Tab-separated table of C-alpha atoms in Angstrom:
chain	number	residue	atom	x	y	z
A	1	GLY	CA	-29.794	-40.391	-47.850
A	2	SER	CA	-28.632	-43.611	-49.358
A	3	GLY	CA	-27.446	-43.316	-52.923
A	4	GLU	CA	-26.878	-47.059	-53.174
A	5	ASP	CA	-28.964	-47.376	-56.352
A	6	GLY	CA	-28.367	-43.859	-57.705
A	7	GLN	CA	-31.697	-42.581	-56.346
A	8	LEU	CA	-30.208	-39.255	-55.239
A	9	GLY	CA	-29.711	-38.284	-58.874
A	10	ILE	CA	-26.202	-36.921	-58.384
A	11	GLY	CA	-24.389	-39.334	-60.695
A	12	ASN	CA	-22.891	-41.730	-58.158
A	13	SER	CA	-23.869	-44.180	-55.433
A	14	GLU	CA	-22.492	-42.289	-52.435
A	15	GLU	CA	-24.520	-41.775	-49.271
A	16	LYS	CA	-25.189	-38.118	-48.403
A	17	ASP	CA	-26.328	-36.582	-45.123
A	18	TRP	CA	-26.990	-33.154	-46.641
A	19	VAL	CA	-28.798	-31.524	-49.568
A	20	CYS	CA	-26.986	-31.899	-52.915
A	21	SER	CA	-27.386	-30.005	-56.170
A	22	VAL	CA	-28.526	-32.029	-59.196
A	23	SER	CA	-26.719	-30.462	-62.146
A	24	ALA	CA	-29.177	-31.907	-64.708
A	25	LEU	CA	-31.927	-29.765	-63.136
A	26	GLU	CA	-30.069	-26.439	-63.110
A	27	GLY	CA	-32.095	-23.788	-64.946
A	28	GLN	CA	-35.071	-26.135	-65.381
A	29	GLY	CA	-37.555	-24.229	-63.191
A	30	VAL	CA	-37.931	-26.884	-60.498
A	31	CYS	CA	-41.011	-26.105	-58.413
A	32	GLY	CA	-41.191	-29.210	-56.240
A	33	VAL	CA	-39.047	-32.009	-54.857
A	34	VAL	CA	-40.037	-35.200	-53.046
A	35	ALA	CA	-37.635	-37.746	-51.584
A	36	GLY	CA	-38.371	-41.197	-50.249
A	37	SER	CA	-36.227	-43.944	-48.827
A	38	ARG	CA	-35.639	-45.503	-52.260
A	39	ASN	CA	-36.292	-42.682	-54.752
A	40	SER	CA	-36.415	-38.965	-55.403
A	41	LEU	CA	-38.515	-36.859	-57.759
A	42	ALA	CA	-38.416	-33.276	-58.992
A	43	ILE	CA	-41.173	-31.549	-60.953
A	44	CYS	CA	-40.594	-28.522	-63.153
A	45	ASP	CA	-42.991	-25.627	-63.556
A	46	ASP	CA	-43.691	-26.726	-67.153
A	47	GLY	CA	-44.976	-30.114	-65.928
A	48	ARG	CA	-41.907	-32.204	-66.706
């Protein structure tokens, strides 16, 4: 997806055509991820 505004959450504005790891979420118990054309969201199992 387009990372033009940093919406991929990977620390830069590069465009990616594949799944990328978000280091800030490592070990956080992510239980869901949603991605749109202009944003992305992850939810952790503790509600954060």
